[in-house]
PDB file of C-alpha atoms in Angstrom:
ATOM      1  CA  UNK A 127     138.737 127.492 154.304  1.00  0.00           C
ATOM      2  CA  UNK A 128     140.734 129.392 156.818  1.00  0.00           C
ATOM      3  CA  UNK A 129     143.848 131.666 155.772  1.00  0.00           C
ATOM      4  CA  UNK A 130     147.051 131.504 157.957  1.00  0.00           C
ATOM      5  CA  UNK A 131     148.114 135.413 159.771  1.00  0.00           C
ATOM      6  CA  UNK A 132     151.407 135.568 159.160  1.00  0.00           C
ATOM      7  CA  UNK A 133     153.452 135.385 161.680  1.00  0.00           C
ATOM      8  CA  UNK A 134     153.979 138.709 164.022  1.00  0.00           C
ATOM      9  CA  UNK A 135     157.622 139.701 165.292  1.00  0.00           C
ATOM     10  CA  UNK A 136     158.451 141.636 167.570  1.00  0.00           C
ATOM     11  CA  UNK A 137     160.774 144.969 166.825  1.00  0.00           C
ATOM     12  CA  UNK A 138     162.814 144.666 169.764  1.00  0.00           C
ATOM     13  CA  UNK A 139     163.998 148.523 168.145  1.00  0.00           C
ATOM     14  CA  UNK A 140     160.450 149.748 169.349  1.00  0.00           C
ATOM     15  CA  UNK A 141     161.104 148.147 173.088  1.00  0.00           C
ATOM     16  CA  UNK A 142     163.237 150.640 174.049  1.00  0.00           C
ATOM     17  CA  UNK A 143     161.183 153.611 172.636  1.00  0.00           C
ATOM     18  CA  UNK A 144     158.167 152.203 174.283  1.00  0.00           C
ATOM     19  CA  UNK A 145     160.439 152.146 178.266  1.00  0.00           C
ATOM     20  CA  UNK A 146     161.226 155.119 177.161  1.00  0.00           C
ATOM     21  CA  UNK A 147     158.211 157.107 176.477  1.00  0.00           C
ATOM     22  CA  UNK A 148     156.012 154.931 179.363  1.00  0.00           C
ATOM     23  CA  UNK A 149     159.303 156.882 181.693  1.00  0.00           C
ATOM     24  CA  UNK A 150     159.383 159.889 180.719  1.00  0.00           C
ATOM     25  CA  UNK A 151     154.708 160.272 180.140  1.00  0.00           C
ATOM     26  CA  UNK A 152     155.044 159.584 183.942  1.00  0.00           C
ATOM     27  CA  UNK A 153     157.194 162.207 184.740  1.00  0.00           C
ATOM     28  CA  UNK A 154     159.988 159.515 185.744  1.00  0.00           C
ATOM     29  CA  UNK A 155     163.845 160.363 185.364  1.00  0.00           C
ATOM     30  CA  UNK A 156     166.049 157.781 184.295  1.00  0.00           C
ATOM     31  CA  UNK A 157     168.048 157.809 188.178  1.00  0.00           C
ATOM     32  CA  UNK A 158     164.513 157.163 189.398  1.00  0.00           C
ATOM     33  CA  UNK A 159     164.151 154.222 187.107  1.00  0.00           C
ATOM     34  CA  UNK A 160     167.270 153.335 187.934  1.00  0.00           C
ATOM     35  CA  UNK A 161     167.228 153.418 192.092  1.00  0.00           C
ATOM     36  CA  UNK A 162     163.902 152.034 191.482  1.00  0.00           C
ATOM     37  CA  UNK A 163     164.783 148.787 189.396  1.00  0.00           C
ATOM     38  CA  UNK A 164     168.435 148.277 190.749  1.00  0.00           C
ATOM     39  CA  UNK A 165     169.733 148.645 187.184  1.00  0.00           C
ATOM     40  CA  UNK A 166     172.426 151.010 186.507  1.00  0.00           C
ATOM     41  CA  UNK A 167     171.561 154.498 184.760  1.00  0.00           C
ATOM     42  CA  UNK A 168     174.295 153.879 182.060  1.00  0.00           C
ATOM     43  CA  UNK A 169     171.979 149.719 181.217  1.00  0.00           C
ATOM     44  CA  UNK A 170     168.644 151.995 181.430  1.00  0.00           C
ATOM     45  CA  UNK A 171     170.419 153.973 178.825  1.00  0.00           C
ATOM     46  CA  UNK A 172     171.172 151.364 176.482  1.00  0.00           C
ATOM     47  CA  UNK A 173     167.842 149.766 176.739  1.00  0.00           C
ATOM     48  CA  UNK A 174     165.972 152.804 175.838  1.00  0.00           C
ATOM     49  CA  UNK A 175     168.649 153.382 172.862  1.00  0.00           C
ATOM     50  CA  UNK A 176     168.057 149.651 171.603  1.00  0.00           C
ATOM     51  CA  UNK A 177     171.591 148.813 172.052  1.00  0.00           C
ATOM     52  CA  UNK A 178     171.026 146.328 175.023  1.00  0.00           C
ATOM     53  CA  UNK A 179     168.128 143.489 174.446  1.00  0.00           C
ATOM     54  CA  UNK A 180     166.998 143.275 177.994  1.00  0.00           C
ATOM     55  CA  UNK A 181     165.894 139.386 179.173  1.00  0.00           C
ATOM     56  CA  UNK A 182     161.777 139.020 180.505  1.00  0.00           C
ATOM     57  CA  UNK A 183     162.352 139.156 183.620  1.00  0.00           C
ATOM     58  CA  UNK A 184     163.759 142.613 183.122  1.00  0.00           C
ATOM     59  CA  UNK A 185     161.244 143.933 180.592  1.00  0.00           C
ATOM     60  CA  UNK A 186     158.986 142.259 183.998  1.00  0.00           C
ATOM     61  CA  UNK A 187     161.175 144.413 186.537  1.00  0.00           C
ATOM     62  CA  UNK A 188     160.868 147.637 184.034  1.00  0.00           C
ATOM     63  CA  UNK A 189     157.174 147.470 183.749  1.00  0.00           C
ATOM     64  CA  UNK A 190     156.281 146.769 187.753  1.00  0.00           C
ATOM     65  CA  UNK A 191     158.614 150.444 188.487  1.00  0.00           C
ATOM     66  CA  UNK A 192     156.505 152.135 185.372  1.00  0.00           C
ATOM     67  CA  UNK A 193     152.942 150.932 186.180  1.00  0.00           C
ATOM     68  CA  UNK A 194     152.128 149.199 182.734  1.00  0.00           C
ATOM     69  CA  UNK A 195     152.297 145.587 181.841  1.00  0.00           C
ATOM     70  CA  UNK A 196     155.007 143.217 179.560  1.00  0.00           C
ATOM     71  CA  UNK A 197     152.627 143.208 176.617  1.00  0.00           C
ATOM     72  CA  UNK A 198     152.461 147.270 176.624  1.00  0.00           C
ATOM     73  CA  UNK A 199     155.892 147.677 176.671  1.00  0.00           C
ATOM     74  CA  UNK A 200     155.954 144.954 173.810  1.00  0.00           C
ATOM     75  CA  UNK A 201     153.124 147.357 171.803  1.00  0.00           C
ATOM     76  CA  UNK A 202     150.872 145.354 171.884  1.00  0.00           C
ATOM     77  CA  UNK A 203     147.188 146.537 171.262  1.00  0.00           C
ATOM     78  CA  UNK A 204     145.428 145.142 173.758  1.00  0.00           C
ATOM     79  CA  UNK A 205     141.512 144.397 173.098  1.00  0.00           C
ATOM     80  CA  UNK A 206     139.072 144.416 175.625  1.00  0.00           C
ATOM     81  CA  UNK A 207     138.969 140.886 175.658  1.00  0.00           C
ATOM     82  CA  UNK A 208     137.841 138.003 178.379  1.00  0.00           C
ATOM     83  CA  UNK A 209     139.750 135.381 176.276  1.00  0.00           C
ATOM     84  CA  UNK A 210     142.591 134.797 174.409  1.00  0.00           C
ATOM     85  CA  UNK A 211     143.685 132.783 172.150  1.00  0.00           C
ATOM     86  CA  UNK A 212     146.700 132.214 170.459  1.00  0.00           C
ATOM     87  CA  UNK A 213     147.631 129.856 167.657  1.00  0.00           C
ATOM     88  CA  UNK A 214     150.611 127.429 167.275  1.00  0.00           C
ATOM     89  CA  UNK A 215     152.601 129.272 164.148  1.00  0.00           C
ATOM     90  CA  UNK A 216     151.072 133.063 165.548  1.00  0.00           C
ATOM     91  CA  UNK A 217     153.216 133.865 168.369  1.00  0.00           C
ATOM     92  CA  UNK A 218     154.692 136.617 168.223  1.00  0.00           C
ATOM     93  CA  UNK A 219     158.291 136.505 168.452  1.00  0.00           C
ATOM     94  CA  UNK A 220     160.328 138.853 170.326  1.00  0.00           C
ATOM     95  CA  UNK A 221     163.430 139.473 167.457  1.00  0.00           C
ATOM     96  CA  UNK A 222     166.697 140.448 167.937  1.00  0.00           C
ATOM     97  CA  UNK A 223     166.213 138.338 171.520  1.00  0.00           C
ATOM     98  CA  UNK A 224     168.587 135.560 170.879  1.00  0.00           C
ATOM     99  CA  UNK A 225     171.468 137.734 169.588  1.00  0.00           C
ATOM    100  CA  UNK A 226     172.649 138.216 173.214  1.00  0.00           C
ATOM    101  CA  UNK A 227     171.716 136.078 175.498  1.00  0.00           C
ATOM    102  CA  UNK A 228     171.046 132.943 172.785  1.00  0.00           C
ATOM    103  CA  UNK A 229     167.376 132.426 174.243  1.00  0.00           C
ATOM    104  CA  UNK A 230     164.606 132.838 171.734  1.00  0.00           C
ATOM    105  CA  UNK A 231     160.770 134.179 173.105  1.00  0.00           C
ATOM    106  CA  UNK A 232     157.853 133.583 171.904  1.00  0.00           C
ATOM    107  CA  UNK A 233     154.938 136.036 173.392  1.00  0.00           C
ATOM    108  CA  UNK A 234     151.069 133.500 174.341  1.00  0.00           C
ATOM    109  CA  UNK A 235     148.585 135.040 175.439  1.00  0.00           C
ATOM    110  CA  UNK A 236     150.054 138.939 174.382  1.00  0.00           C
ATOM    111  CA  UNK A 237     146.750 140.465 173.762  1.00  0.00           C
ATOM    112  CA  UNK A 238     145.051 139.513 177.238  1.00  0.00           C
ATOM    113  CA  UNK A 239     144.311 142.765 179.626  1.00  0.00           C
ATOM    114  CA  UNK A 240     145.080 143.116 182.830  1.00  0.00           C
ATOM    115  CA  UNK A 241     146.971 139.426 182.529  1.00  0.00           C
ATOM    116  CA  UNK A 242     148.590 138.293 186.672  1.00  0.00           C
ATOM    117  CA  UNK A 243     150.803 136.063 184.362  1.00  0.00           C
ATOM    118  CA  UNK A 244     153.368 136.428 181.432  1.00  0.00           C
ATOM    119  CA  UNK A 245     153.234 133.232 179.487  1.00  0.00           C
ATOM    120  CA  UNK A 246     155.620 133.194 177.105  1.00  0.00           C
ATOM    121  CA  UNK A 247     157.126 129.559 175.123  1.00  0.00           C
ATOM    122  CA  UNK A 248     160.942 129.832 175.322  1.00  0.00           C
ATOM    123  CA  UNK A 249     164.000 127.756 173.007  1.00  0.00           C
ATOM    124  CA  UNK A 250     167.264 127.898 175.133  1.00  0.00           C
ATOM    125  CA  UNK A 251     170.119 128.659 173.600  1.00  0.00           C
ATOM    126  CA  UNK A 252     172.183 125.029 173.213  1.00  0.00           C
ATOM    127  CA  UNK A 253     176.199 126.613 172.253  1.00  0.00           C
ATOM    128  CA  UNK A 254     178.033 126.512 175.597  1.00  0.00           C
ATOM    129  CA  UNK A 255     179.018 130.056 177.197  1.00  0.00           C
ATOM    130  CA  UNK A 256     179.307 131.813 180.432  1.00  0.00           C
ATOM    131  CA  UNK A 257     175.543 133.483 180.546  1.00  0.00           C
ATOM    132  CA  UNK A 258     174.352 135.737 183.882  1.00  0.00           C
ATOM    133  CA  UNK A 259     171.291 134.620 185.582  1.00  0.00           C
ATOM    134  CA  UNK A 260     168.252 135.468 186.117  1.00  0.00           C
ATOM    135  CA  UNK A 261     166.590 137.030 189.181  1.00  0.00           C
ATOM    136  CA  UNK A 262     163.187 138.740 189.274  1.00  0.00           C
ATOM    137  CA  UNK A 263     160.720 138.756 192.257  1.00  0.00           C
ATOM    138  CA  UNK A 264     157.655 136.441 192.200  1.00  0.00           C
ATOM    139  CA  UNK A 265     157.594 132.923 191.292  1.00  0.00           C
ATOM    140  CA  UNK A 266     157.274 131.132 188.057  1.00  0.00           C
ATOM    141  CA  UNK A 267     156.819 127.681 186.023  1.00  0.00           C
ATOM    142  CA  UNK A 268     158.517 125.428 183.622  1.00  0.00           C
ATOM    143  CA  UNK A 269     157.579 123.071 181.424  1.00  0.00           C
ATOM    144  CA  UNK A 270     160.092 121.499 179.252  1.00  0.00           C
ATOM    145  CA  UNK A 271     157.932 120.664 176.380  1.00  0.00           C
ATOM    146  CA  UNK A 272     161.454 118.901 173.442  1.00  0.00           C
ATOM    147  CA  UNK A 273     164.660 118.091 174.544  1.00  0.00           C
ATOM    148  CA  UNK A 274     166.560 118.281 177.337  1.00  0.00           C
ATOM    149  CA  UNK A 275     168.251 121.198 179.864  1.00  0.00           C
ATOM    150  CA  UNK A 276     170.209 121.512 182.811  1.00  0.00           C
ATOM    151  CA  UNK A 277     168.446 124.097 185.071  1.00  0.00           C
ATOM    152  CA  UNK A 278     170.080 125.721 187.813  1.00  0.00           C
ATOM    153  CA  UNK A 279     168.308 127.385 191.168  1.00  0.00           C
ATOM    154  CA  UNK A 280     170.703 129.026 193.394  1.00  0.00           C
ATOM    155  CA  UNK A 281     173.349 126.381 194.072  1.00  0.00           C
ATOM    156  CA  UNK A 282     171.075 123.164 192.705  1.00  0.00           C
ATOM    157  CA  UNK A 283     171.458 121.798 189.373  1.00  0.00           C
ATOM    158  CA  UNK A 284     168.493 119.933 187.919  1.00  0.00           C
ATOM    159  CA  UNK A 285     169.053 117.853 184.726  1.00  0.00           C
ATOM    160  CA  UNK A 286     165.066 118.221 183.288  1.00  0.00           C
ATOM    161  CA  UNK A 287     163.408 116.161 180.197  1.00  0.00           C
ATOM    162  CA  UNK A 288     160.508 116.773 178.085  1.00  0.00           C
ATOM    163  CA  UNK A 289     157.662 116.308 180.787  1.00  0.00           C
ATOM    164  CA  UNK A 290     159.755 117.618 183.069  1.00  0.00           C
ATOM    165  CA  UNK A 291     158.232 120.869 185.337  1.00  0.00           C
ATOM    166  CA  UNK A 292     159.601 122.998 188.151  1.00  0.00           C
ATOM    167  CA  UNK A 293     158.171 126.017 189.764  1.00  0.00           C
ATOM    168  CA  UNK A 294     160.364 127.771 191.433  1.00  0.00           C
ATOM    169  CA  UNK A 295     161.039 131.530 193.209  1.00  0.00           C
ATOM    170  CA  UNK A 296     162.245 133.283 190.992  1.00  0.00           C
ATOM    171  CA  UNK A 297     164.043 135.856 193.479  1.00  0.00           C
ATOM    172  CA  UNK A 298     166.869 133.289 193.447  1.00  0.00           C
ATOM    173  CA  UNK A 299     169.209 133.011 190.586  1.00  0.00           C
ATOM    174  CA  UNK A 300     168.024 130.698 188.009  1.00  0.00           C
ATOM    175  CA  UNK A 301     169.559 129.732 184.658  1.00  0.00           C
ATOM    176  CA  UNK A 302     168.346 126.869 182.149  1.00  0.00           C
ATOM    177  CA  UNK A 303     170.022 125.788 179.181  1.00  0.00           C
ATOM    178  CA  UNK A 304     170.337 122.848 176.198  1.00  0.00           C
ATOM    179  CA  UNK A 305     172.122 119.934 177.729  1.00  0.00           C
ATOM    180  CA  UNK A 306     173.630 119.268 173.899  1.00  0.00           C
ATOM    181  CA  UNK A 307     173.273 120.453 170.758  1.00  0.00           C
ATOM    182  CA  UNK A 308     169.775 119.321 170.625  1.00  0.00           C
ATOM    183  CA  UNK A 309     167.391 122.124 170.569  1.00  0.00           C
ATOM    184  CA  UNK A 310     164.887 122.803 173.824  1.00  0.00           C
ATOM    185  CA  UNK A 311     161.585 124.340 173.959  1.00  0.00           C
ATOM    186  CA  UNK A 312     159.806 125.188 177.790  1.00  0.00           C
ATOM    187  CA  UNK A 313     156.780 126.521 178.386  1.00  0.00           C
ATOM    188  CA  UNK A 314     157.413 129.310 180.703  1.00  0.00           C
ATOM    189  CA  UNK A 315     155.069 131.094 183.042  1.00  0.00           C
ATOM    190  CA  UNK A 316     156.230 134.284 185.458  1.00  0.00           C
ATOM    191  CA  UNK A 317     153.922 135.874 188.231  1.00  0.00           C
ATOM    192  CA  UNK A 318     155.053 138.534 189.684  1.00  0.00           C
ATOM    193  CA  UNK A 319     153.064 140.079 193.101  1.00  0.00           C
ATOM    194  CA  UNK A 320     151.114 143.322 191.938  1.00  0.00           C
ATOM    195  CA  UNK A 321     152.844 143.419 188.451  1.00  0.00           C
ATOM    196  CA  UNK A 322     149.040 142.620 187.104  1.00  0.00           C
ATOM    197  CA  UNK A 323     145.406 143.635 186.802  1.00  0.00           C
ATOM    198  CA  UNK A 324     146.440 146.717 184.593  1.00  0.00           C
TER     199      UNK A 324
END
């Protein structure tokens, strides 16, 4: 009989300190990182002090500028392997990320070294609220696992049902939300050019 591993929670408070450690370790000033990423110095300072919860797209931009993977920022010890198996119920939950954006992210394949793609299971917010659009370099794929969602890509609006899939340029502003009070979950894969293989 196998024992179930406890679900790992990625502590949001540690993410900011890791970003700062990578930045200072590479001799990059906060001002220089702001210029590279397009984020303000004030915003980056809040992220490093864990006063702001950056979405995954922001982590991707920071990871690329710092020359590390998103998994490294999340604090994963990455063993050398050619396969990563993550069982249902063992996906690390990114704690606190839903507090500001309403999105809950579960990391998948976080222990695979040198990834060219970053996969997640995302639970979309159900409460109506004005949200900021996401925008980052690369391409993305969303597959609706459960529920029904409104997906905005630029000026276009699509209604996606369970089993629907969309592949898109993530450099265009985009946003996904549940259509009603029912929980909606998506499988999402982000690919950022020159962002993997590290």
